[in-house]
Short mmCIF file of C-alpha atoms and ligand atoms in Angstrom, two decimals:
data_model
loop_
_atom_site.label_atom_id
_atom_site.label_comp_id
_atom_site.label_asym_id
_atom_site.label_seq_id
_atom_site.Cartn_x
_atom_site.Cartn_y
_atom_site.Cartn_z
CA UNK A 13 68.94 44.18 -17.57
CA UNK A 14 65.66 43.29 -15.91
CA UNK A 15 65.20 43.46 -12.30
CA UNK A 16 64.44 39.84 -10.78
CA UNK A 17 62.22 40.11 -7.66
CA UNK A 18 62.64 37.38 -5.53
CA UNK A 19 59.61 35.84 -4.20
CA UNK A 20 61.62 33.84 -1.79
CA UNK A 21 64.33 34.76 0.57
CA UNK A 22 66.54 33.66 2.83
CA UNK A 23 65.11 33.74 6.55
CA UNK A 24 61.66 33.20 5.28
CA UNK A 25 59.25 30.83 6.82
CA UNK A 26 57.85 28.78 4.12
CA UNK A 27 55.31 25.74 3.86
CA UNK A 28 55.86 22.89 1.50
CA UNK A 29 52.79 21.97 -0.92
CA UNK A 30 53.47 18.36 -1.77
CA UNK A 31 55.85 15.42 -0.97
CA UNK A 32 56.81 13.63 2.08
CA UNK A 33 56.73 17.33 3.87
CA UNK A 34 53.87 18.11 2.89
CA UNK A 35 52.22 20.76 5.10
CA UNK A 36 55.46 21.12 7.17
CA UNK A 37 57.07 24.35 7.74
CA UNK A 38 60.98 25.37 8.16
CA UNK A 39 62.91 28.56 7.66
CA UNK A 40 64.76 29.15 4.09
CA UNK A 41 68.75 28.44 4.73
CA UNK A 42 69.48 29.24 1.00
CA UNK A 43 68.38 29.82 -2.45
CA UNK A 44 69.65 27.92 -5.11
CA UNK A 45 69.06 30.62 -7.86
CA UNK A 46 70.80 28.37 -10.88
CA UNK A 47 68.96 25.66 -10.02
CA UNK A 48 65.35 27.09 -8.70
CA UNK A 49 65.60 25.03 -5.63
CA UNK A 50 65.53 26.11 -1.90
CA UNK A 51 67.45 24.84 0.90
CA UNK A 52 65.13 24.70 4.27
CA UNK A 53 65.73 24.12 7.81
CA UNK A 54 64.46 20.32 9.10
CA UNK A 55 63.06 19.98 5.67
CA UNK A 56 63.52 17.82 2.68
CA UNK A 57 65.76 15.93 4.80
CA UNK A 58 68.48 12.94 3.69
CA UNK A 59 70.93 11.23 5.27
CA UNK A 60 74.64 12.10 4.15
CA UNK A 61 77.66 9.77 4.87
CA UNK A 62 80.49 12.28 5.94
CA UNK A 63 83.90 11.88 6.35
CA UNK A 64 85.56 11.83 9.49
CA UNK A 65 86.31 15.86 10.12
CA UNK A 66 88.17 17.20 13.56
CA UNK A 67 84.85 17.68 14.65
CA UNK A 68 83.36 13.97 14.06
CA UNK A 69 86.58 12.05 14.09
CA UNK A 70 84.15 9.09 13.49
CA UNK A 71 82.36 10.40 10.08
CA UNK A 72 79.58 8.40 9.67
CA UNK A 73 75.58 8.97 8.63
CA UNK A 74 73.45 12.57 9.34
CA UNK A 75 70.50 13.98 8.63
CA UNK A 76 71.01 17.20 6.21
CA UNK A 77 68.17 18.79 4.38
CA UNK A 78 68.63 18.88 1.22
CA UNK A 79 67.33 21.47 -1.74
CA UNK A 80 64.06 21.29 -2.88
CA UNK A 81 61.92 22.89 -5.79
CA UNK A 82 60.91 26.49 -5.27
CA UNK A 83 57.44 25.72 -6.71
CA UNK A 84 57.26 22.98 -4.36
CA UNK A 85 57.19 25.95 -1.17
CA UNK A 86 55.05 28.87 -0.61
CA UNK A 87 55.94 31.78 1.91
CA UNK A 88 54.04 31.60 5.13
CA UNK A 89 52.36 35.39 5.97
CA UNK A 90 53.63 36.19 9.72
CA UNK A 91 50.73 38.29 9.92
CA UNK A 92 48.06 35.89 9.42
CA UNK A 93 49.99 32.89 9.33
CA UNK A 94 49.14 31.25 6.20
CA UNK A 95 51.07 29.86 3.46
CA UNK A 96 49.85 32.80 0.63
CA UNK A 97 51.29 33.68 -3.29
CA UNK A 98 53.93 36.68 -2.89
CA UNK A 99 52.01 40.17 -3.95
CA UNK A 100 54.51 43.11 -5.15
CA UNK A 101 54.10 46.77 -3.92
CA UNK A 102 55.63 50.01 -4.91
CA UNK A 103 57.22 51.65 -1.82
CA UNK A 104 56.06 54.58 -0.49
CA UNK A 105 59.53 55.89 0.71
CA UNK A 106 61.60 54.27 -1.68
CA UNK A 107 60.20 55.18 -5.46
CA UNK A 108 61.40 52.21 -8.02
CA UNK A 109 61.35 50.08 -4.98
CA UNK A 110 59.41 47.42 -4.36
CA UNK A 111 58.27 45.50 -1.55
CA UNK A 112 56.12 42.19 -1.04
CA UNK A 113 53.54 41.60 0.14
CA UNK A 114 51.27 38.57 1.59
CA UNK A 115 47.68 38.03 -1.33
CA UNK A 116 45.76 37.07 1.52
CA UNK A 117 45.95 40.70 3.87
CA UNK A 118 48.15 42.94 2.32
CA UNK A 119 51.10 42.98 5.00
CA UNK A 120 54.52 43.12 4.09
CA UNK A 121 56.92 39.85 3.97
CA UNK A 122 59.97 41.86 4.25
CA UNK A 123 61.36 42.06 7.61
ZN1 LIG B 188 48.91 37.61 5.43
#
């Protein structure tokens, strides 16, 4: 079995690249891995006709973002705060490991 990196992760800030959100930014809800997509905060969003629930006894229409392409989103560096390709390091303390990092200055995307 190979080991998958994942470029993007849940909690991530990321940037989309094209579409109606183009240029916007949100933080990753959910990855979609079956489907390559990516669920983002205010993003990507659609309106959803819901049943009435004991919370909205009414039901009626909301806004819900809805999945979008991964290739459509790139991670935004919290170091220089830039939407950059995902860079893969060795680490240090952990051999096998591996740990991203941002192409534009080298600082690490994990948290
Ligand atoms: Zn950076």
């Amino acid at each position: 079995m190979t080991t998958v990196v994942k470029k993007v992760k849940k909690g991530d800030m990321v940037m989309v690249l094209t579409g109606k959100d183009s240029g916007r930014r949100g933080k990753v809800l959910r990855i979609l891995p079956s489907e390559q997509k990516v669920l983002v905060e205010n993003l990507n969003m659609v309106k959803r006709h819901t049943k009435p629930t004991n919370t909205n006894p009414q039901g009626g229409i909301v806004d819900r973002p809805s999945p979008m392409p991964l290739g459509k989103v790139m991670v935004v560096c919290g170091k220089c705060n830039k939407p950059t390709r995902v860079g893969m390091k060795a680490k240090e303390k952990e051999p096998g490991k591996f740990m991203r990092i941002c192409k534009r200055c080298g600082a690490g995307l994990d948290k």
